[in-house]
Short mmCIF file of C-alpha atoms in Angstrom, two decimals:
data_model
loop_
_atom_site.label_atom_id
_atom_site.label_comp_id
_atom_site.label_asym_id
_atom_site.label_seq_id
_atom_site.Cartn_x
_atom_site.Cartn_y
_atom_site.Cartn_z
CA MET W 1 -9.98 12.97 -19.34
CA THR W 2 -7.98 9.84 -20.12
CA LEU W 3 -5.74 8.36 -17.49
CA SER W 4 -1.91 8.86 -18.15
CA MET W 5 1.31 7.57 -16.56
CA TYR W 6 1.81 10.99 -15.12
CA GLN W 7 -1.57 11.10 -13.48
CA ALA W 8 -0.91 7.69 -12.04
CA SER W 9 2.34 8.42 -10.55
CA VAL W 10 3.30 12.16 -9.59
CA PRO W 11 -0.04 13.14 -7.79
CA VAL W 12 -0.39 9.76 -6.49
CA PHE W 13 3.22 9.79 -5.01
CA VAL W 14 2.74 13.32 -3.71
CA ARG W 15 -0.54 12.44 -2.06
CA ALA W 16 1.09 9.36 -0.32
CA LEU W 17 3.91 11.40 0.99
CA THR W 18 1.73 14.29 2.18
CA ASN W 19 -0.45 11.82 4.17
CA LEU W 20 2.72 10.20 5.48
CA ALA W 21 3.92 13.63 6.66
CA HIS W 22 0.60 14.22 8.34
CA VAL W 23 0.75 10.68 10.07
CA LEU W 24 4.17 11.48 11.25
CA LYS W 25 3.07 14.89 12.63
CA LYS W 26 0.35 13.05 14.80
CA GLY W 27 3.04 10.50 15.85
CA GLU W 28 5.28 13.34 16.92
CA ALA W 29 2.42 14.96 18.99
CA HIS W 30 2.13 11.75 20.85
CA ALA W 31 5.82 11.37 21.35
CA ARG W 32 6.12 14.82 22.73
CA ALA W 33 3.19 14.37 25.04
CA LYS W 34 4.76 11.14 26.37
CA GLY W 35 8.41 12.41 26.59
CA VAL W 36 9.62 10.03 24.06
CA THR W 37 12.80 11.49 22.32
CA ASP W 38 13.10 11.82 18.59
CA GLU W 39 16.06 9.29 18.59
CA VAL W 40 13.92 6.68 20.29
CA LEU W 41 10.77 7.25 18.00
CA LEU W 42 12.96 7.19 14.78
CA ASN W 43 14.69 4.01 15.82
CA THR W 44 11.41 2.15 16.75
CA ARG W 45 10.90 -1.18 15.06
CA LEU W 46 7.85 -3.59 15.11
CA ILE W 47 10.14 -6.41 15.62
CA PRO W 48 14.06 -6.68 15.60
CA ASP W 49 14.34 -7.81 12.10
CA MET W 50 12.18 -5.13 10.67
CA LEU W 51 13.55 -1.82 9.69
CA PRO W 52 13.12 1.31 11.96
CA LEU W 53 10.64 4.01 11.53
CA VAL W 54 13.37 6.36 9.99
CA LYS W 55 14.31 3.86 7.42
CA GLN W 56 10.54 3.21 6.48
CA VAL W 57 10.23 6.86 5.75
CA GLN W 58 13.51 7.08 3.87
CA ILE W 59 12.47 4.11 1.68
CA ALA W 60 9.04 5.58 0.84
CA CYS W 61 10.63 8.91 -0.09
CA ASP W 62 13.14 7.04 -2.39
CA MET W 63 10.38 4.96 -3.96
CA ALA W 64 8.52 8.10 -5.13
CA THR W 65 11.54 10.12 -6.09
CA ARG W 66 13.36 7.22 -7.98
CA GLY W 67 10.02 6.19 -9.36
CA ALA W 68 9.17 9.55 -10.81
CA ALA W 69 12.90 10.03 -12.22
CA ARG W 70 13.08 6.60 -13.72
CA LEU W 71 9.60 6.88 -15.39
CA ALA W 72 11.00 10.11 -16.85
CA GLY W 73 13.96 8.49 -17.99
CA VAL W 74 16.25 10.48 -15.89
CA GLU W 75 18.89 9.43 -13.39
CA PRO W 76 17.28 9.70 -9.89
CA ALA W 77 18.75 12.32 -7.52
CA SER W 78 20.40 10.76 -4.32
CA PHE W 79 19.18 11.78 -0.90
CA GLU W 80 21.43 11.01 1.86
CA ASP W 81 19.94 8.87 4.75
CA ASN W 82 21.09 11.09 7.62
CA GLU W 83 18.02 12.28 9.44
CA THR W 84 18.20 12.13 13.20
CA THR W 85 15.31 14.29 14.25
CA LEU W 86 11.50 14.30 13.31
CA GLU W 87 11.95 17.90 11.84
CA GLN W 88 14.69 16.61 9.43
CA VAL W 89 12.51 13.60 8.51
CA GLN W 90 9.59 16.15 7.80
CA ALA W 91 12.09 18.16 5.61
CA ARG W 92 13.19 14.75 3.77
CA ILE W 93 9.49 14.20 2.88
CA GLN W 94 8.95 17.82 1.69
CA ARG W 95 12.11 17.61 -0.43
CA ALA W 96 10.97 14.34 -1.97
CA ILE W 97 7.50 15.88 -2.70
CA GLU W 98 9.12 18.96 -4.31
CA TYR W 99 11.49 16.66 -6.38
CA VAL W 100 8.60 14.53 -7.55
CA GLN W 101 6.57 17.73 -8.39
CA GLY W 102 9.67 18.88 -10.43
CA PHE W 103 8.57 16.14 -13.21
CA GLY W 104 6.03 17.34 -15.72
CA ALA W 105 3.42 15.23 -17.58
CA SER W 106 5.38 15.56 -20.73
CA GLN W 107 8.39 13.77 -19.27
CA ILE W 108 6.43 10.89 -17.86
CA ASP W 109 3.41 10.44 -20.11
CA GLY W 110 4.28 7.67 -22.66
CA SER W 111 6.48 5.93 -20.46
CA GLU W 112 4.34 2.79 -20.40
CA GLY W 113 6.88 0.73 -22.33
CA ARG W 114 10.07 2.33 -21.19
CA ASP W 115 12.73 0.05 -20.31
CA ILE W 116 13.71 0.38 -16.54
CA HIS W 117 16.65 -1.39 -15.15
CA LEU W 118 17.20 -1.66 -11.33
CA LYS W 119 20.42 -2.79 -9.50
CA MET W 120 19.38 -4.04 -6.28
CA ARG W 121 21.03 -5.33 -3.22
CA ASN W 122 19.94 -8.88 -4.22
CA GLY W 123 20.25 -8.74 -8.04
CA GLU W 124 19.16 -6.84 -11.13
CA MET W 125 15.62 -6.39 -12.23
CA ASP W 126 14.16 -5.31 -15.57
CA PHE W 127 10.68 -3.75 -16.09
CA LYS W 128 8.65 -1.93 -18.56
CA GLY W 129 7.46 1.50 -17.15
CA GLN W 130 3.98 0.40 -16.51
CA ASP W 131 4.90 -2.84 -14.59
CA TYR W 132 7.49 -0.86 -12.86
CA LEU W 133 4.97 1.75 -11.56
CA PHE W 134 2.22 -0.80 -10.67
CA GLY W 135 4.14 -3.93 -9.73
CA PHE W 136 7.09 -2.28 -7.88
CA VAL W 137 6.86 1.31 -7.19
CA MET W 138 3.32 1.71 -5.78
CA PRO W 139 3.20 -1.53 -3.49
CA ASN W 140 6.63 -0.54 -2.20
CA LEU W 141 5.54 2.87 -1.48
CA TYR W 142 2.30 1.98 0.41
CA PHE W 143 4.22 -0.84 2.09
CA HIS W 144 6.48 1.50 3.68
CA CYS W 145 3.83 4.14 4.42
CA THR W 146 1.60 1.48 6.10
CA THR W 147 4.46 0.28 8.16
CA THR W 148 5.31 3.69 9.36
CA TYR W 149 1.62 4.08 10.30
CA VAL W 150 1.54 0.81 12.11
CA ILE W 151 4.85 1.59 14.09
CA LEU W 152 3.25 4.90 15.33
CA ARG W 153 0.03 3.06 15.98
CA GLU W 154 1.74 0.65 18.07
CA ALA W 155 3.53 3.34 19.84
CA GLY W 156 0.18 4.64 21.05
CA ALA W 157 -0.28 7.58 18.61
CA GLU W 158 -3.99 8.88 18.12
CA LEU W 159 -4.16 7.82 14.44
CA GLY W 160 -6.96 6.19 12.25
CA LYS W 161 -6.93 4.78 8.79
CA THR W 162 -8.33 8.15 7.43
CA ASP W 163 -5.09 9.60 8.41
CA PHE W 164 -3.42 7.40 6.20
CA ILE W 165 -5.86 7.54 3.26
CA ALA W 166 -6.96 11.22 3.46
CA GLY W 167 -4.34 12.89 5.50
CA ALA W 168 -5.05 16.38 6.69
CA GLN W 169 -7.87 16.79 4.11
CA GLN W 170 -10.41 14.43 6.05
CA MET Y 1 0.36 0.56 -25.30
CA THR Y 2 -1.31 3.21 -23.46
CA LEU Y 3 -2.33 3.11 -19.92
CA SER Y 4 -6.04 2.42 -19.20
CA MET Y 5 -8.29 2.50 -16.15
CA TYR Y 6 -8.53 -1.46 -16.64
CA GLN Y 7 -4.85 -2.04 -16.67
CA ALA Y 8 -4.37 0.28 -13.54
CA SER Y 9 -7.17 -1.78 -11.75
CA VAL Y 10 -7.96 -5.29 -12.55
CA PRO Y 11 -4.56 -6.90 -12.97
CA VAL Y 12 -3.13 -4.75 -10.10
CA PHE Y 13 -5.91 -5.83 -7.72
CA VAL Y 14 -5.35 -9.47 -8.93
CA ARG Y 15 -1.61 -9.25 -8.32
CA ALA Y 16 -1.96 -7.80 -4.77
CA LEU Y 17 -4.48 -10.51 -3.88
CA THR Y 18 -2.33 -13.35 -5.47
CA ASN Y 19 0.61 -12.04 -3.24
CA LEU Y 20 -1.63 -11.79 -0.27
CA ALA Y 21 -2.70 -15.42 -0.74
CA HIS Y 22 1.08 -16.36 -1.02
CA VAL Y 23 1.98 -14.42 2.31
CA LEU Y 24 -1.04 -16.08 4.09
CA LYS Y 25 0.33 -19.39 2.74
CA LYS Y 26 3.62 -18.81 4.41
CA GLY Y 27 1.86 -17.64 7.71
CA GLU Y 28 -0.04 -20.83 7.65
CA ALA Y 29 3.02 -23.02 7.39
CA HIS Y 30 4.56 -21.20 10.36
CA ALA Y 31 1.34 -21.55 12.44
CA ARG Y 32 1.23 -25.23 11.76
CA ALA Y 33 4.86 -25.70 12.72
CA LYS Y 34 4.14 -23.88 15.98
CA GLY Y 35 0.86 -25.55 16.64
CA VAL Y 36 -1.08 -22.33 16.41
CA THR Y 37 -4.70 -22.93 15.62
CA ASP Y 38 -6.41 -21.34 12.64
CA GLU Y 39 -8.80 -19.54 15.12
CA VAL Y 40 -5.98 -17.97 17.09
CA LEU Y 41 -4.03 -16.97 13.97
CA LEU Y 42 -7.11 -15.40 12.24
CA ASN Y 43 -8.02 -13.37 15.47
CA THR Y 44 -4.55 -12.03 16.03
CA ARG Y 45 -4.37 -8.38 16.15
CA LEU Y 46 -1.21 -5.98 16.37
CA ILE Y 47 -2.85 -3.96 19.19
CA PRO Y 48 -6.28 -4.47 20.61
CA ASP Y 49 -7.93 -1.54 18.75
CA MET Y 50 -6.64 -2.61 15.40
CA LEU Y 51 -8.48 -5.20 13.37
CA PRO Y 52 -7.61 -8.99 13.55
CA LEU Y 53 -6.01 -10.88 10.59
CA VAL Y 54 -9.17 -12.29 9.14
CA LYS Y 55 -10.81 -8.88 8.89
CA GLN Y 56 -7.66 -7.45 7.13
CA VAL Y 57 -8.03 -10.04 4.49
CA GLN Y 58 -11.69 -9.55 4.24
CA ILE Y 59 -11.35 -5.73 3.74
CA ALA Y 60 -8.68 -6.24 1.22
CA CYS Y 61 -10.82 -8.52 -0.84
CA ASP Y 62 -13.86 -6.18 -0.55
CA MET Y 63 -11.68 -3.23 -1.74
CA ALA Y 64 -10.63 -5.15 -4.93
CA THR Y 65 -14.02 -6.58 -5.60
CA ARG Y 66 -16.04 -3.33 -4.88
CA GLY Y 67 -13.38 -1.36 -6.63
CA ALA Y 68 -13.60 -3.28 -9.88
CA ALA Y 69 -17.51 -3.39 -9.67
CA ARG Y 70 -17.86 0.47 -9.01
CA LEU Y 71 -15.43 1.27 -11.65
CA ALA Y 72 -17.50 -0.77 -14.20
CA GLY Y 73 -20.58 0.97 -12.94
CA VAL Y 74 -22.18 -2.34 -11.59
CA GLU Y 75 -23.56 -2.99 -8.09
CA PRO Y 76 -20.78 -4.85 -6.23
CA ALA Y 77 -21.39 -8.57 -5.17
CA SER Y 78 -21.70 -9.00 -1.50
CA PHE Y 79 -19.33 -11.70 0.15
CA GLU Y 80 -20.23 -12.67 3.55
CA ASP Y 81 -17.61 -12.27 6.26
CA ASN Y 82 -17.87 -15.69 7.86
CA GLU Y 83 -14.49 -17.28 7.48
CA THR Y 84 -13.23 -19.35 10.32
CA THR Y 85 -10.27 -21.29 9.02
CA LEU Y 86 -7.26 -20.39 6.78
CA GLU Y 87 -8.69 -22.53 4.03
CA GLN Y 88 -11.94 -20.60 3.91
CA VAL Y 89 -9.82 -17.41 3.88
CA GLN Y 90 -7.72 -18.69 1.02
CA ALA Y 91 -11.01 -19.61 -0.66
CA ARG Y 92 -12.44 -16.10 -0.22
CA ILE Y 93 -9.24 -14.76 -1.76
CA GLN Y 94 -9.68 -16.92 -4.71
CA ARG Y 95 -13.34 -16.04 -5.10
CA ALA Y 96 -12.37 -12.35 -4.97
CA ILE Y 97 -9.63 -12.85 -7.78
CA GLU Y 98 -12.17 -14.67 -9.96
CA TYR Y 99 -14.93 -11.98 -9.41
CA VAL Y 100 -12.51 -9.20 -10.28
CA GLN Y 101 -11.16 -11.18 -13.31
CA GLY Y 102 -14.74 -11.26 -14.40
CA PHE Y 103 -14.63 -7.68 -15.39
CA GLY Y 104 -13.35 -6.84 -19.03
CA ALA Y 105 -11.49 -3.82 -20.25
CA SER Y 106 -14.59 -2.65 -21.99
CA GLN Y 107 -16.44 -2.24 -18.81
CA ILE Y 108 -13.80 -0.37 -16.93
CA ASP Y 109 -11.87 1.56 -19.57
CA GLY Y 110 -13.27 5.00 -19.70
CA SER Y 111 -14.32 5.15 -16.16
CA GLU Y 112 -11.95 8.14 -15.12
CA GLY Y 113 -14.79 10.51 -14.70
CA ARG Y 114 -17.35 8.23 -13.67
CA ASP Y 115 -19.44 9.24 -10.52
CA ILE Y 116 -18.97 7.05 -7.61
CA HIS Y 117 -20.99 7.39 -4.48
CA LEU Y 118 -19.93 5.47 -1.32
CA LYS Y 119 -22.19 5.07 1.82
CA MET Y 120 -19.72 4.44 4.70
CA ARG Y 121 -20.03 3.73 8.42
CA ASN Y 122 -19.05 7.49 9.10
CA GLY Y 123 -20.68 9.30 6.10
CA GLU Y 124 -21.04 9.49 2.47
CA MET Y 125 -18.15 10.16 -0.17
CA ASP Y 126 -18.29 11.17 -3.64
CA PHE Y 127 -15.56 10.50 -6.12
CA LYS Y 128 -14.63 10.47 -9.88
CA GLY Y 129 -13.54 7.02 -11.03
CA GLN Y 130 -9.83 7.94 -11.23
CA ASP Y 131 -9.73 9.62 -7.80
CA TYR Y 132 -11.75 6.60 -6.31
CA LEU Y 133 -9.14 4.09 -7.68
CA PHE Y 134 -5.94 6.02 -6.78
CA GLY Y 135 -7.15 7.98 -3.72
CA PHE Y 136 -9.26 5.27 -2.12
CA VAL Y 137 -9.05 1.69 -3.53
CA MET Y 138 -5.46 1.44 -4.03
CA PRO Y 139 -4.14 2.92 -0.69
CA ASN Y 140 -6.75 0.88 1.09
CA LEU Y 141 -6.03 -2.36 -0.66
CA TYR Y 142 -2.28 -2.02 0.12
CA PHE Y 143 -2.97 -0.82 3.68
CA HIS Y 144 -4.84 -4.07 4.38
CA CYS Y 145 -2.37 -6.31 2.56
CA THR Y 146 0.59 -4.75 4.47
CA THR Y 147 -1.17 -5.11 7.77
CA THR Y 148 -1.73 -8.77 7.15
CA TYR Y 149 1.91 -9.01 6.16
CA VAL Y 150 2.99 -7.32 9.48
CA ILE Y 151 0.67 -9.31 11.60
CA LEU Y 152 2.24 -12.65 10.24
CA ARG Y 153 5.79 -11.20 10.44
CA GLU Y 154 5.12 -10.21 14.10
CA ALA Y 155 3.75 -13.83 14.57
CA GLY Y 156 7.10 -15.11 13.42
CA ALA Y 157 6.40 -16.26 10.02
CA GLU Y 158 9.20 -16.70 7.57
CA LEU Y 159 8.41 -13.74 5.22
CA GLY Y 160 10.42 -10.90 3.45
CA LYS Y 161 9.16 -7.76 1.59
CA THR Y 162 9.56 -9.75 -1.67
CA ASP Y 163 6.82 -12.05 -0.75
CA PHE Y 164 4.61 -8.99 -0.56
CA ILE Y 165 5.81 -7.47 -3.79
CA ALA Y 166 6.37 -10.35 -5.95
CA GLY Y 167 4.72 -13.25 -4.18
CA ALA Y 168 5.35 -16.81 -5.64
CA GLN Y 169 6.97 -15.25 -8.78
CA GLN Y 170 10.06 -14.17 -7.11
#
């Protein structure tokens, strides 16, 4: 077994998103028990100039879907940011997982040196595939998954780090 | 260029810790400007049952140092958790970076299937090297780096996500 770009991306993204769905499920249980509406929970922010929960999840999903697509050399599918309920947010995560799983090893393996060009809000960025995966997609994906966890933790959800690392498999 | 276990670990850990040092530097500048002592900042928690800032940094360092050592099949060096000032915390991060950089590609490459056994507070875990790296070390490392960032962000530090992703290279 030798490490490949596929193994370092698709299963890693799927695992992070699966655990994110698990963390959100526990957050939902807490919100239900406390009578917190989906709208309030999804719009909860740690501080006013950080993004709300729903946006953290949307960006985590986009990192995974766009990451997989760009490594495969494919134009990423666009997912509309229109979720207003926890059920819709869970469905968004499932769609992202299925999209990522749609890429095969033959599409992503060998993408170490692939040229990847990003147009961002604040400029353009150029990467080789390997740096894009390890220097951009992965830290961003975990950043937004962790921030989601922290928002729910501060909201009082019964969560521990194992939920974030191992999800439902613990 | 083909992806290897070394490339997926040592430079990734060094980058995460370098950016962590950068984030902390900005947090320190804010604390100084506001007259917050090192002791108060290092003991700041998001909520009472989450770990304080200093512990977040110590665990991030340990994830990187132990991660590199175990992938290399070497008993990890032990770093004492005794930092009480930001200067000492920065020094701890630098020691971790240097320790991680001490491992060469020849020690870590080929560790995909290496048996790794962890004795944790709450039980024992067995991994193969690749799952240990992607399913344990990396999410843990980013979890604690992100939580450090969030603690400093909530404390009012002038930080943006680019500080976390790209550090001083932005």
